[in-house]
Short mmCIF file of N, CA, C and O in Angstrom, two decimals:
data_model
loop_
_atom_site.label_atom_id
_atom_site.label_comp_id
_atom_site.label_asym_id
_atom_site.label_seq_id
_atom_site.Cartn_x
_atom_site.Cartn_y
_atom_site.Cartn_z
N UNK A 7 176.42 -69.78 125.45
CA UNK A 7 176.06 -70.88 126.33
C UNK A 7 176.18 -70.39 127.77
O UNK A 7 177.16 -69.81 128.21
N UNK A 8 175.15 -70.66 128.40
CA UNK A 8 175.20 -70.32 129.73
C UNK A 8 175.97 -71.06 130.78
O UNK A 8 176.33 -72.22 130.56
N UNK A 9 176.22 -70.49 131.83
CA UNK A 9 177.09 -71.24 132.74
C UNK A 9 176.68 -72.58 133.19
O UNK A 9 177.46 -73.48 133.51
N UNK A 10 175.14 -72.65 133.21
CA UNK A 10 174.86 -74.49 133.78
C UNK A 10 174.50 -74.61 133.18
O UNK A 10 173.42 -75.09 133.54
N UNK A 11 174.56 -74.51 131.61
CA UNK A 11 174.29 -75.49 130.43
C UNK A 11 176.13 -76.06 130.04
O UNK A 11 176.40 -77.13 129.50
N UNK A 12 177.06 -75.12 130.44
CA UNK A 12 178.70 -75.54 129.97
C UNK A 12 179.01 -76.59 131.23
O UNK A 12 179.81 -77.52 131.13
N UNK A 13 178.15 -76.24 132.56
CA UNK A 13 178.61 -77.18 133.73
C UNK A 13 178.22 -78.75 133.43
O UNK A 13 178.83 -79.82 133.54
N UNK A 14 176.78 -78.33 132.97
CA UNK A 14 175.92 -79.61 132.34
C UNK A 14 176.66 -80.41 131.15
O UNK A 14 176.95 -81.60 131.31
N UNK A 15 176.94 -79.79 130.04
CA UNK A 15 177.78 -80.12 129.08
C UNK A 15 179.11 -81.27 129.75
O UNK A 15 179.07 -82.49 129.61
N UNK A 16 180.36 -80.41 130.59
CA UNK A 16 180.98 -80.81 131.47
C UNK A 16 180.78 -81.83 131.87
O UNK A 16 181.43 -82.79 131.48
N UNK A 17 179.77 -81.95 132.82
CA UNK A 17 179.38 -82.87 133.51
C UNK A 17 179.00 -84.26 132.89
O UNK A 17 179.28 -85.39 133.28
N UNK A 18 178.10 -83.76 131.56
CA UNK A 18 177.75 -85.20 130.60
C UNK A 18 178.96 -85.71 129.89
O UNK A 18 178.98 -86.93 129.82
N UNK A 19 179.79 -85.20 129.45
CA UNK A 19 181.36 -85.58 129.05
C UNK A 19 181.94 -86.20 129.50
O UNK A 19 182.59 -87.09 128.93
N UNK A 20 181.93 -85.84 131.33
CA UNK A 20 182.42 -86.80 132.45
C UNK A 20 181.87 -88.38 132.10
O UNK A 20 182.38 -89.43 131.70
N UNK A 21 180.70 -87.96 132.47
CA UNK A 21 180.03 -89.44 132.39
C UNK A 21 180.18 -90.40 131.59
O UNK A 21 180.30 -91.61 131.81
N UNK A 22 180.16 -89.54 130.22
CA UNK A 22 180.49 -90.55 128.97
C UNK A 22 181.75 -91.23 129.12
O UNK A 22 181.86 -92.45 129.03
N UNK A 23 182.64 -90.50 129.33
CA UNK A 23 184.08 -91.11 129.59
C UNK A 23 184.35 -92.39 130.51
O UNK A 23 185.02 -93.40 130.31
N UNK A 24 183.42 -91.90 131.84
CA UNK A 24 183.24 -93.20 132.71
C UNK A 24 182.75 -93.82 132.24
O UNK A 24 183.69 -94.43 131.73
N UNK A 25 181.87 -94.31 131.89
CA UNK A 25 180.90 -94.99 130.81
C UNK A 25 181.76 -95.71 129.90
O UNK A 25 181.55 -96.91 129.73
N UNK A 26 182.63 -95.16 129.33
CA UNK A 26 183.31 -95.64 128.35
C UNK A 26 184.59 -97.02 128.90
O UNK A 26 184.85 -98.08 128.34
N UNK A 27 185.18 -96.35 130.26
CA UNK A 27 185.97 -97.24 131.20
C UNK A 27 185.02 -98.33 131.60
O UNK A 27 185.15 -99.54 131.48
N UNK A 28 184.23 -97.77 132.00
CA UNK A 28 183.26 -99.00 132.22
C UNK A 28 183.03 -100.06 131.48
O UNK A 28 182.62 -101.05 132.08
N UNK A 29 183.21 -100.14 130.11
CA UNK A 29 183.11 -100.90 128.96
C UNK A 29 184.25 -101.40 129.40
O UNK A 29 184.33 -102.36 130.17
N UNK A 30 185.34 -100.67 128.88
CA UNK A 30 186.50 -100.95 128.82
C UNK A 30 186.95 -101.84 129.65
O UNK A 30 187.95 -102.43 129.24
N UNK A 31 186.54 -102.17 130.74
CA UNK A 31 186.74 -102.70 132.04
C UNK A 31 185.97 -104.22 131.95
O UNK A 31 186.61 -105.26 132.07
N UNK A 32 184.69 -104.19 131.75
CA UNK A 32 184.04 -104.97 131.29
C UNK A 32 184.14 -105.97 130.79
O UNK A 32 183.99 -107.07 131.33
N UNK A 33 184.53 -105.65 129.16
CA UNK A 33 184.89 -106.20 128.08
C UNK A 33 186.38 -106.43 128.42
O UNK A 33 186.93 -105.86 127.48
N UNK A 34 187.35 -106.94 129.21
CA UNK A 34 188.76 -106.85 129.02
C UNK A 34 188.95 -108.33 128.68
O UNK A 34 190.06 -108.72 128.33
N UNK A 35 187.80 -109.27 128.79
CA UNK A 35 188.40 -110.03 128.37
C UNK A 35 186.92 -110.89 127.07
O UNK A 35 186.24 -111.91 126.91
N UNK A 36 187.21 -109.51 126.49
CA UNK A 36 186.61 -109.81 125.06
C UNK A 36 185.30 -110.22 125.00
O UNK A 36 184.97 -110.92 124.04
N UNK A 37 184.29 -109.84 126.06
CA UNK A 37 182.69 -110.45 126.28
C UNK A 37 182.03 -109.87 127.06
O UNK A 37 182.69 -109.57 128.06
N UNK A 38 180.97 -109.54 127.09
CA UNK A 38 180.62 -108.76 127.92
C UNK A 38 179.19 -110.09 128.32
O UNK A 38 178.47 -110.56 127.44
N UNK A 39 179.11 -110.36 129.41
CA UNK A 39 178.16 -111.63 130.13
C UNK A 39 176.95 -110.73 130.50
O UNK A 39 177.00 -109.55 130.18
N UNK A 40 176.00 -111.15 131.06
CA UNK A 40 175.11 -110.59 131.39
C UNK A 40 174.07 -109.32 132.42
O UNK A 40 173.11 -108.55 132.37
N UNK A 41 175.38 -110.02 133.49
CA UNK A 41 175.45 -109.45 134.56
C UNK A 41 176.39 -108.43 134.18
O UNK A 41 176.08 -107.34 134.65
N UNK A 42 177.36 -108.43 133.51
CA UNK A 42 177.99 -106.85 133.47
C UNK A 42 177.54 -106.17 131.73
O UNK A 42 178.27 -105.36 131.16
N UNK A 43 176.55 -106.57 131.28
CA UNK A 43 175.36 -106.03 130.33
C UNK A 43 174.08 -104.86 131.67
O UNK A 43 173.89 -103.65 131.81
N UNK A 44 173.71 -105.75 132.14
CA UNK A 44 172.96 -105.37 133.46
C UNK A 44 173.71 -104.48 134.17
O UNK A 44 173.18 -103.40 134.43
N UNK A 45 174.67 -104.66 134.49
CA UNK A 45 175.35 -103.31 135.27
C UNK A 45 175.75 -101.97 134.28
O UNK A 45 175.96 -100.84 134.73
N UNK A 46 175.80 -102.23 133.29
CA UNK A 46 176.25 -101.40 132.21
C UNK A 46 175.02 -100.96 132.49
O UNK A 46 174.85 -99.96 133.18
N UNK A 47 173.87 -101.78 131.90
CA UNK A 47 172.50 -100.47 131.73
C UNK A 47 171.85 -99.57 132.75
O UNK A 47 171.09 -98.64 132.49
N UNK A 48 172.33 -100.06 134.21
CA UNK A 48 172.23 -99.37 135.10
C UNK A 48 172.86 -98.01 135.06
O UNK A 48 172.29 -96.94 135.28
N UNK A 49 174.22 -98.22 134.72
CA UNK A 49 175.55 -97.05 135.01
C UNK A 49 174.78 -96.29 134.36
O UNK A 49 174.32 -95.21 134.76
N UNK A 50 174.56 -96.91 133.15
CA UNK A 50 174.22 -95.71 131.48
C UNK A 50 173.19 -94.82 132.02
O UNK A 50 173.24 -93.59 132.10
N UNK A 51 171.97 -95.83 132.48
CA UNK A 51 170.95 -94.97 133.18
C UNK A 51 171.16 -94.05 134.45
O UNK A 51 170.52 -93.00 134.50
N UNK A 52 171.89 -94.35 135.32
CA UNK A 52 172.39 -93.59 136.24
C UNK A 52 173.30 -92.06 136.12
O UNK A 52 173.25 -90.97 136.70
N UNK A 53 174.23 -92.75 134.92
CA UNK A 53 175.30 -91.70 134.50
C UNK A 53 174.14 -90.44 133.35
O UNK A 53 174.58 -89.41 132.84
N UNK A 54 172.72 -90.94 133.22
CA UNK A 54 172.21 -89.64 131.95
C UNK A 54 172.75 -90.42 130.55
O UNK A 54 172.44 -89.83 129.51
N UNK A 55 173.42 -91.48 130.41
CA UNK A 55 173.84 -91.47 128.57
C UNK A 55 172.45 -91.94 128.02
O UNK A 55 171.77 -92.83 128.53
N UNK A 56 172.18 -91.29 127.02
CA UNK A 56 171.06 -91.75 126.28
C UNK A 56 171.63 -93.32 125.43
O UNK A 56 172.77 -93.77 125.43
N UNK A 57 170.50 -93.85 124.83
CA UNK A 57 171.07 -94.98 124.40
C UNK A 57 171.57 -95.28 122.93
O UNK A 57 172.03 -96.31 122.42
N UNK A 58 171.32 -94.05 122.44
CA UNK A 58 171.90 -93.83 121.00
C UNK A 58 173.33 -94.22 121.89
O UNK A 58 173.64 -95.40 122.06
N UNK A 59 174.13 -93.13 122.42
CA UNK A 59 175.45 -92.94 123.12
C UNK A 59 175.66 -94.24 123.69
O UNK A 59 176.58 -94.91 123.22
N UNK A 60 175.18 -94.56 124.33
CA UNK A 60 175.46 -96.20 124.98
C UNK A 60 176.16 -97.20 123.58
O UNK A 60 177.16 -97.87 123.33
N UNK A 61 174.91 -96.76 122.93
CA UNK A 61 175.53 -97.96 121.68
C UNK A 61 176.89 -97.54 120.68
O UNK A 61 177.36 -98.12 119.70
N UNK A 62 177.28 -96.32 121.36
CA UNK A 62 178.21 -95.89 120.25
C UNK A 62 179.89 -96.02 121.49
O UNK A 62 181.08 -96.23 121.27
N UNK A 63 179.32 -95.83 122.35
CA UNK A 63 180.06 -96.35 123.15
C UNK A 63 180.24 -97.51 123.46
O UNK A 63 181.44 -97.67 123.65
N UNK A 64 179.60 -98.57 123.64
CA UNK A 64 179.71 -100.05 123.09
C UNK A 64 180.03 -100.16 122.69
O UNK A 64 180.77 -101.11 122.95
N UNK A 65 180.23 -99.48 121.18
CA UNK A 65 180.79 -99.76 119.84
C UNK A 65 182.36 -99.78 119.70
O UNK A 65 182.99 -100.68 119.15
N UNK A 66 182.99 -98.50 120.35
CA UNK A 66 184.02 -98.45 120.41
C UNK A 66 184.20 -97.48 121.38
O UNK A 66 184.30 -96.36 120.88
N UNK A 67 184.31 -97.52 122.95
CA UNK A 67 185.06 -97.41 124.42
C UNK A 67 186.00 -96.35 124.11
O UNK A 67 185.87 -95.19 124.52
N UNK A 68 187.18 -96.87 123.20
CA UNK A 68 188.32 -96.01 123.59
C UNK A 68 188.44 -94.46 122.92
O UNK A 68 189.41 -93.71 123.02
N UNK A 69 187.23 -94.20 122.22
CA UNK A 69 186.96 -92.56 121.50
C UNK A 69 186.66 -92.12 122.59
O UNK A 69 186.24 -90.99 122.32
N UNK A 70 186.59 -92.25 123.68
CA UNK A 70 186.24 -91.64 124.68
C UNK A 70 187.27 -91.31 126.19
O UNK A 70 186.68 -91.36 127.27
N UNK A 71 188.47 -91.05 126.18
CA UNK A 71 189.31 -90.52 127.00
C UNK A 71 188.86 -90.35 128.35
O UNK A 71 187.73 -89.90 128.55
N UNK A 72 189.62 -90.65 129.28
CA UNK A 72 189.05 -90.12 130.66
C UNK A 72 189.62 -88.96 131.30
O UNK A 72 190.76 -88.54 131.48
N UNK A 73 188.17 -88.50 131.67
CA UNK A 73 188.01 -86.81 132.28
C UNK A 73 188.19 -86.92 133.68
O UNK A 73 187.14 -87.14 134.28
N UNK A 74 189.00 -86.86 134.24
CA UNK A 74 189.72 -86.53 135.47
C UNK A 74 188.59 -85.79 136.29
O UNK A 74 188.29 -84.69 135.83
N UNK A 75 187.94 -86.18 137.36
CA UNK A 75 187.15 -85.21 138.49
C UNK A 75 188.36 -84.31 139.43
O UNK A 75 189.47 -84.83 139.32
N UNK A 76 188.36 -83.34 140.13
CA UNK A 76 189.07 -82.76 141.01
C UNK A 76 188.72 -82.91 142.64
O UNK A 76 189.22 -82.24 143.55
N UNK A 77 188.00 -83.68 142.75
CA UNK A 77 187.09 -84.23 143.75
C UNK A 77 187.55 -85.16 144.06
O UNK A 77 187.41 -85.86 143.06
N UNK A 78 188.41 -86.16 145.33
CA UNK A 78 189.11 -87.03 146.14
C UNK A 78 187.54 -88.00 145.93
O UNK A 78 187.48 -88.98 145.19
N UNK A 79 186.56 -87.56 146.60
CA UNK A 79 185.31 -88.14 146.64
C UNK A 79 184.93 -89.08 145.53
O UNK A 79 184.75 -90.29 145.40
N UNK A 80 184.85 -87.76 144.63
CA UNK A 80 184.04 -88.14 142.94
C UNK A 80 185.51 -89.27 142.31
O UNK A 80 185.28 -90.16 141.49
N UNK A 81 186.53 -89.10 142.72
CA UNK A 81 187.00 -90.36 142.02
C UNK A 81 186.84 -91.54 142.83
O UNK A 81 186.48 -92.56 142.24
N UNK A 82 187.11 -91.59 144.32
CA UNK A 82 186.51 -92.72 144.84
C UNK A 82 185.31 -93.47 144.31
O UNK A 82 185.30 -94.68 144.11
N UNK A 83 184.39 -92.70 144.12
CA UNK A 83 183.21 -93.10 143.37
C UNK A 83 183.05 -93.93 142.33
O UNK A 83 182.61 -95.08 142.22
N UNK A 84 183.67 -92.82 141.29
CA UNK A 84 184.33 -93.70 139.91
C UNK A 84 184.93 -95.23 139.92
O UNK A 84 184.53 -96.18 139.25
N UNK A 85 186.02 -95.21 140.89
CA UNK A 85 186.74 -96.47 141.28
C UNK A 85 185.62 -97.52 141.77
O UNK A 85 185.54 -98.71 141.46
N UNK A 86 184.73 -96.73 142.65
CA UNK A 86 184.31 -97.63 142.95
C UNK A 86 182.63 -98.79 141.85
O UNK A 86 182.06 -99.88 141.94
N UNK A 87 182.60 -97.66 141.06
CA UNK A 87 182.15 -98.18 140.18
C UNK A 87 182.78 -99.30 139.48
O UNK A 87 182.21 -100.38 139.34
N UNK A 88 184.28 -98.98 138.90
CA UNK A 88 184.50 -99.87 138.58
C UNK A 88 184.42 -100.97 139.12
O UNK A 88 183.90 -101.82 138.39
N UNK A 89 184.79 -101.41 140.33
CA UNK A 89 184.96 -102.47 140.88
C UNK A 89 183.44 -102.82 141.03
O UNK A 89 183.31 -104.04 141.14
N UNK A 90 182.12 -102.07 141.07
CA UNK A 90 181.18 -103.38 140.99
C UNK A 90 181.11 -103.65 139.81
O UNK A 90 180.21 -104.48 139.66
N UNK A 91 181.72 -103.33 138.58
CA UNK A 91 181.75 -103.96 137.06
C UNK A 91 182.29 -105.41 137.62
O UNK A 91 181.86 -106.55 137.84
N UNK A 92 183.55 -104.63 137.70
CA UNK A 92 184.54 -106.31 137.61
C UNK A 92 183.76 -107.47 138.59
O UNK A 92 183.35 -108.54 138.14
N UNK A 93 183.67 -107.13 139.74
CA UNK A 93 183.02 -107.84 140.66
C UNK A 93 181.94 -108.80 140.23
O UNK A 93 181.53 -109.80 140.83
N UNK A 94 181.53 -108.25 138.93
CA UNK A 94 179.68 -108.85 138.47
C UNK A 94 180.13 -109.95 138.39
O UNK A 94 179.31 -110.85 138.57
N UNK A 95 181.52 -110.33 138.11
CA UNK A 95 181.46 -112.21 137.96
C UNK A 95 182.07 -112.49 139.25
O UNK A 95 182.39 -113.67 139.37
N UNK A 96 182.35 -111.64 140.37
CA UNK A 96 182.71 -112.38 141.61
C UNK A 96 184.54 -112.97 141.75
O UNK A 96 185.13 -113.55 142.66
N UNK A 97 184.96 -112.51 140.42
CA UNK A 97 186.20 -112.37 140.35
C UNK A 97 187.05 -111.40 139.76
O UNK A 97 186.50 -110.42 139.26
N UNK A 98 188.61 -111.51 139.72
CA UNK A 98 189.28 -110.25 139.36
C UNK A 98 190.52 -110.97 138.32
O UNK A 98 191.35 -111.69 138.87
N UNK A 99 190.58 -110.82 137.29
CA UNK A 99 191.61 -111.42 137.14
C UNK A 99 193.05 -110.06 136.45
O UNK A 99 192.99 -108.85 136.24
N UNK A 100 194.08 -111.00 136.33
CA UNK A 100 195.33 -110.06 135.67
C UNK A 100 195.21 -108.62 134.77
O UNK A 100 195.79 -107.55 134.92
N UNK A 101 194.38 -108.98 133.95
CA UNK A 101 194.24 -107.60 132.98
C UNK A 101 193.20 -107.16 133.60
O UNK A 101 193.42 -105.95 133.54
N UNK A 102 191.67 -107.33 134.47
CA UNK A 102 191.47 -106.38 135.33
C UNK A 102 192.04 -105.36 135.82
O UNK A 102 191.99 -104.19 135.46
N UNK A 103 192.71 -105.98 136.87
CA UNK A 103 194.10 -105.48 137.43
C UNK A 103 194.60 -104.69 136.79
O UNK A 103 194.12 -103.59 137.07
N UNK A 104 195.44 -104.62 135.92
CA UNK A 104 196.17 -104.19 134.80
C UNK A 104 195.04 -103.01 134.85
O UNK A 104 195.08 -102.15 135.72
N UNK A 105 194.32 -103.03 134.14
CA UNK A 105 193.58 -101.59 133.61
C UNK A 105 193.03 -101.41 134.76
O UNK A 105 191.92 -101.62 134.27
N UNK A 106 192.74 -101.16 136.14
CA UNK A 106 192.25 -101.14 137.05
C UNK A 106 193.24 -100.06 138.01
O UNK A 106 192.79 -99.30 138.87
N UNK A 107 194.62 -100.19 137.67
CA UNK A 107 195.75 -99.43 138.07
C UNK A 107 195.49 -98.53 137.25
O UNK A 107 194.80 -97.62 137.73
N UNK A 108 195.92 -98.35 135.61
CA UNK A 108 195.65 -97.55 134.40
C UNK A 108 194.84 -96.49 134.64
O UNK A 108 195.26 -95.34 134.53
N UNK A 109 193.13 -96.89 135.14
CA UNK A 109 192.03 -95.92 135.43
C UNK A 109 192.37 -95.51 136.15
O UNK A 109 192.47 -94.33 135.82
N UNK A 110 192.87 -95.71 137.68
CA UNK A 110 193.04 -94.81 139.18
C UNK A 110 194.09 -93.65 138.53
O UNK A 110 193.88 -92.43 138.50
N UNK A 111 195.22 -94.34 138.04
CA UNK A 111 196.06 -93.23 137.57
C UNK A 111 195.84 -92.35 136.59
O UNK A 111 196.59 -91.43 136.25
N UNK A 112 194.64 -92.67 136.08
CA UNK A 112 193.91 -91.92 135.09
C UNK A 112 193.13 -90.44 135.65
O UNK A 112 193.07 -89.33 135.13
N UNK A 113 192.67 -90.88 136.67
CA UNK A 113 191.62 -90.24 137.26
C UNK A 113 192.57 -88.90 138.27
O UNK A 113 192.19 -87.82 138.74
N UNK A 114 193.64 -89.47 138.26
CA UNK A 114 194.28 -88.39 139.16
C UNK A 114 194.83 -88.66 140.58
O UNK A 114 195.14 -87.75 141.34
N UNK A 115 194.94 -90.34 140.97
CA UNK A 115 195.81 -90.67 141.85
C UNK A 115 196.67 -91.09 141.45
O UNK A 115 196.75 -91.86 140.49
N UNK A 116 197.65 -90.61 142.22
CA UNK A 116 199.46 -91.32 142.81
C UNK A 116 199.25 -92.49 142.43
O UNK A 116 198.11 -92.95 142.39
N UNK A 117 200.67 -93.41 141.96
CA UNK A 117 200.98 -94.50 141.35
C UNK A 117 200.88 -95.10 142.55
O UNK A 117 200.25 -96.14 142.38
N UNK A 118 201.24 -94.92 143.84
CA UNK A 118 200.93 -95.50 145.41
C UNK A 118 199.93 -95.63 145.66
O UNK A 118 199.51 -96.76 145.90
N UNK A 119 198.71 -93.99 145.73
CA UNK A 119 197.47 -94.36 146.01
C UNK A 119 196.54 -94.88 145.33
O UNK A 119 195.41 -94.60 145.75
N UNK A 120 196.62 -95.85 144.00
CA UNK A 120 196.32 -96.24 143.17
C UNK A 120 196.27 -97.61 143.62
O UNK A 120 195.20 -98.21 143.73
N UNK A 121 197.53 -98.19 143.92
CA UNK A 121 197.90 -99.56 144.55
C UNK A 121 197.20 -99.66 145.91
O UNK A 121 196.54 -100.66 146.20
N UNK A 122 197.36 -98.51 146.82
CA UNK A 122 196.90 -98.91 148.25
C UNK A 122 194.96 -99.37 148.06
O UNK A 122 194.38 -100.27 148.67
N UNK A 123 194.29 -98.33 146.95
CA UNK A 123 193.16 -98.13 146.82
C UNK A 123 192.39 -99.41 146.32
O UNK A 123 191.45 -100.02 146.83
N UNK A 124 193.13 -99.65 145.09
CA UNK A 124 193.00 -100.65 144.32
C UNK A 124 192.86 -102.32 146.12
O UNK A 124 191.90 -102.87 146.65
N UNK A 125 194.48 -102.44 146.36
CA UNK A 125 194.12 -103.44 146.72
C UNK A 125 193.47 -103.80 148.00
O UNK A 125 193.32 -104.93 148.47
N UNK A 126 193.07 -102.47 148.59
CA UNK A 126 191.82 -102.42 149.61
C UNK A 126 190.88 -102.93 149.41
O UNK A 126 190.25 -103.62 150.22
N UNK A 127 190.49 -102.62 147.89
CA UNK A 127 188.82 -102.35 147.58
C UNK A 127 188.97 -103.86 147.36
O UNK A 127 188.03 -104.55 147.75
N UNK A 128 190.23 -104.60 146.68
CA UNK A 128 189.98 -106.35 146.12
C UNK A 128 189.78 -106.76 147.55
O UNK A 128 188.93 -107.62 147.81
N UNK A 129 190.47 -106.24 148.46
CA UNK A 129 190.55 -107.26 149.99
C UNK A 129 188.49 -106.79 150.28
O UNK A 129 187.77 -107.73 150.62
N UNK A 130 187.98 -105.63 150.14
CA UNK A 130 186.58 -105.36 150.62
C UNK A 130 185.98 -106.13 149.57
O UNK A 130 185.17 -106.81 150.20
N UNK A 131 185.90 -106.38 148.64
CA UNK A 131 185.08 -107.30 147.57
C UNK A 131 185.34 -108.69 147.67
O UNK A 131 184.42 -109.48 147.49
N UNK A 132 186.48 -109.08 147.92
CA UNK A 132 186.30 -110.63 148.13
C UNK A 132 185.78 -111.22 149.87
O UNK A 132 185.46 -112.32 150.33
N UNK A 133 185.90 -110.12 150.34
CA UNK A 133 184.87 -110.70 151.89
C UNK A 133 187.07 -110.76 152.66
O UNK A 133 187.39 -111.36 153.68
N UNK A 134 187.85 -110.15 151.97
CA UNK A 134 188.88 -110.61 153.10
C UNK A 134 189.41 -109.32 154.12
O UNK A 134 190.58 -109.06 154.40
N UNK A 135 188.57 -108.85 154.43
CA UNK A 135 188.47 -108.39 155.43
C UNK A 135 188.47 -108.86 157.03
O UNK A 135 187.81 -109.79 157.49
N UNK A 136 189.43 -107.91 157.83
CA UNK A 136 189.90 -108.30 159.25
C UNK A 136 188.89 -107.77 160.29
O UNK A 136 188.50 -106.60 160.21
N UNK A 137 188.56 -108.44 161.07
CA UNK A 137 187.60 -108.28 162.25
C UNK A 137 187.37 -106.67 162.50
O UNK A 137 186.25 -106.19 162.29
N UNK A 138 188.32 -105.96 162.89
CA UNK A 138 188.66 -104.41 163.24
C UNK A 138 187.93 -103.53 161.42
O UNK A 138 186.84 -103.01 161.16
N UNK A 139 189.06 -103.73 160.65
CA UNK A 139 188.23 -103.67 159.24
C UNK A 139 186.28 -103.22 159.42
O UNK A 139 185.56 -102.23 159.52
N UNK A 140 186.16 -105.21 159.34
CA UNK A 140 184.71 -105.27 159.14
C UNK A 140 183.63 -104.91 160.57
O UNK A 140 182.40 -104.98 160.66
N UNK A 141 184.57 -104.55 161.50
CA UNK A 141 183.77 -103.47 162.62
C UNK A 141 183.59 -102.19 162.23
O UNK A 141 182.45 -101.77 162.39
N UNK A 142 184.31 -101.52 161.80
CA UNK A 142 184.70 -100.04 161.75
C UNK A 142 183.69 -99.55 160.28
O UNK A 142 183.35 -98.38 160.10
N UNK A 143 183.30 -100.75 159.29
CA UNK A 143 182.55 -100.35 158.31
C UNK A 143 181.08 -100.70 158.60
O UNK A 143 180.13 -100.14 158.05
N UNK A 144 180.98 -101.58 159.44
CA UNK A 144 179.18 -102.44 160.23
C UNK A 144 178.71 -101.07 160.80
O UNK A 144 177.57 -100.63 160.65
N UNK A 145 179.98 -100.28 161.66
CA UNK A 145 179.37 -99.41 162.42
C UNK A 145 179.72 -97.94 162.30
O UNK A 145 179.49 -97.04 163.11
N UNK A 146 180.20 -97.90 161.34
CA UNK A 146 179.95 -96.33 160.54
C UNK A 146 178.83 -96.15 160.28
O UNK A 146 178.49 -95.10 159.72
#
């Protein structure tokens, strides 16, 4: 196997795994609604999973372990995926939360930068953001 067919390999493994949190995240409270059906088929399509894999991942999420990026960036990313899952209903509730800590620390942040990250991103998703805040992101 050549080197960017093992990177490629790599790389699709990643995805699946996110993919799989993504469910996981989703479904936490036993349903998956429409809007986070719709965001799922986006990810899937975005992330490369074919849809055989989608459905087997649907099927059962947790055969699929999460693959840690080494990239500060590429997990921001990830995170931030999650949160437009959860977001699709415009709320967050407890076991969100709960597995929402789980993934960051999954991915390879600090039990701190997990919390600081996490409850940034709830304060940027629910609109509670402070004047200085919502300057500094208008005009980046």
């Amino acid at each position: 196997m050549s080197f960017k067919n093992l990177f490629q390999s790599y790389e699709h493994s990643r995805n699946l795994s996110h993919f799989a949190a993504l469910v996981r995240i989703a479904a936490v409270d036993n349903e998956l609604n429409e809007q986070e059906m719709a965001r799922l088929d986006r990810f899937a399509s975005k992330l490369g999973i074919h849809e055989s894999e989608q459905k087997a991942v649907l099927k059962d999420p947790a055969l699929y372990p999460i693959n840690p990026p080494n990239s500060h960036e590429v997990r921001l990313q990830l995170l931030h995926d999650m949160f437009s899952i959860i977001f699709a209903d415009n709320q967050i509730d407890e076991d969100e939360h709960h597995l929402l800590v789980r993934y960051a620390t999954g991915l390879g942040f600090s039990d701190e930068q997990a919390e600081k990250y996490i409850k940034r991103s709830i304060q940027i998703y629910t609109g509670g953001l402070d004047f200085e805040d919502y300057q500094y992101l208008v005009e980046k």
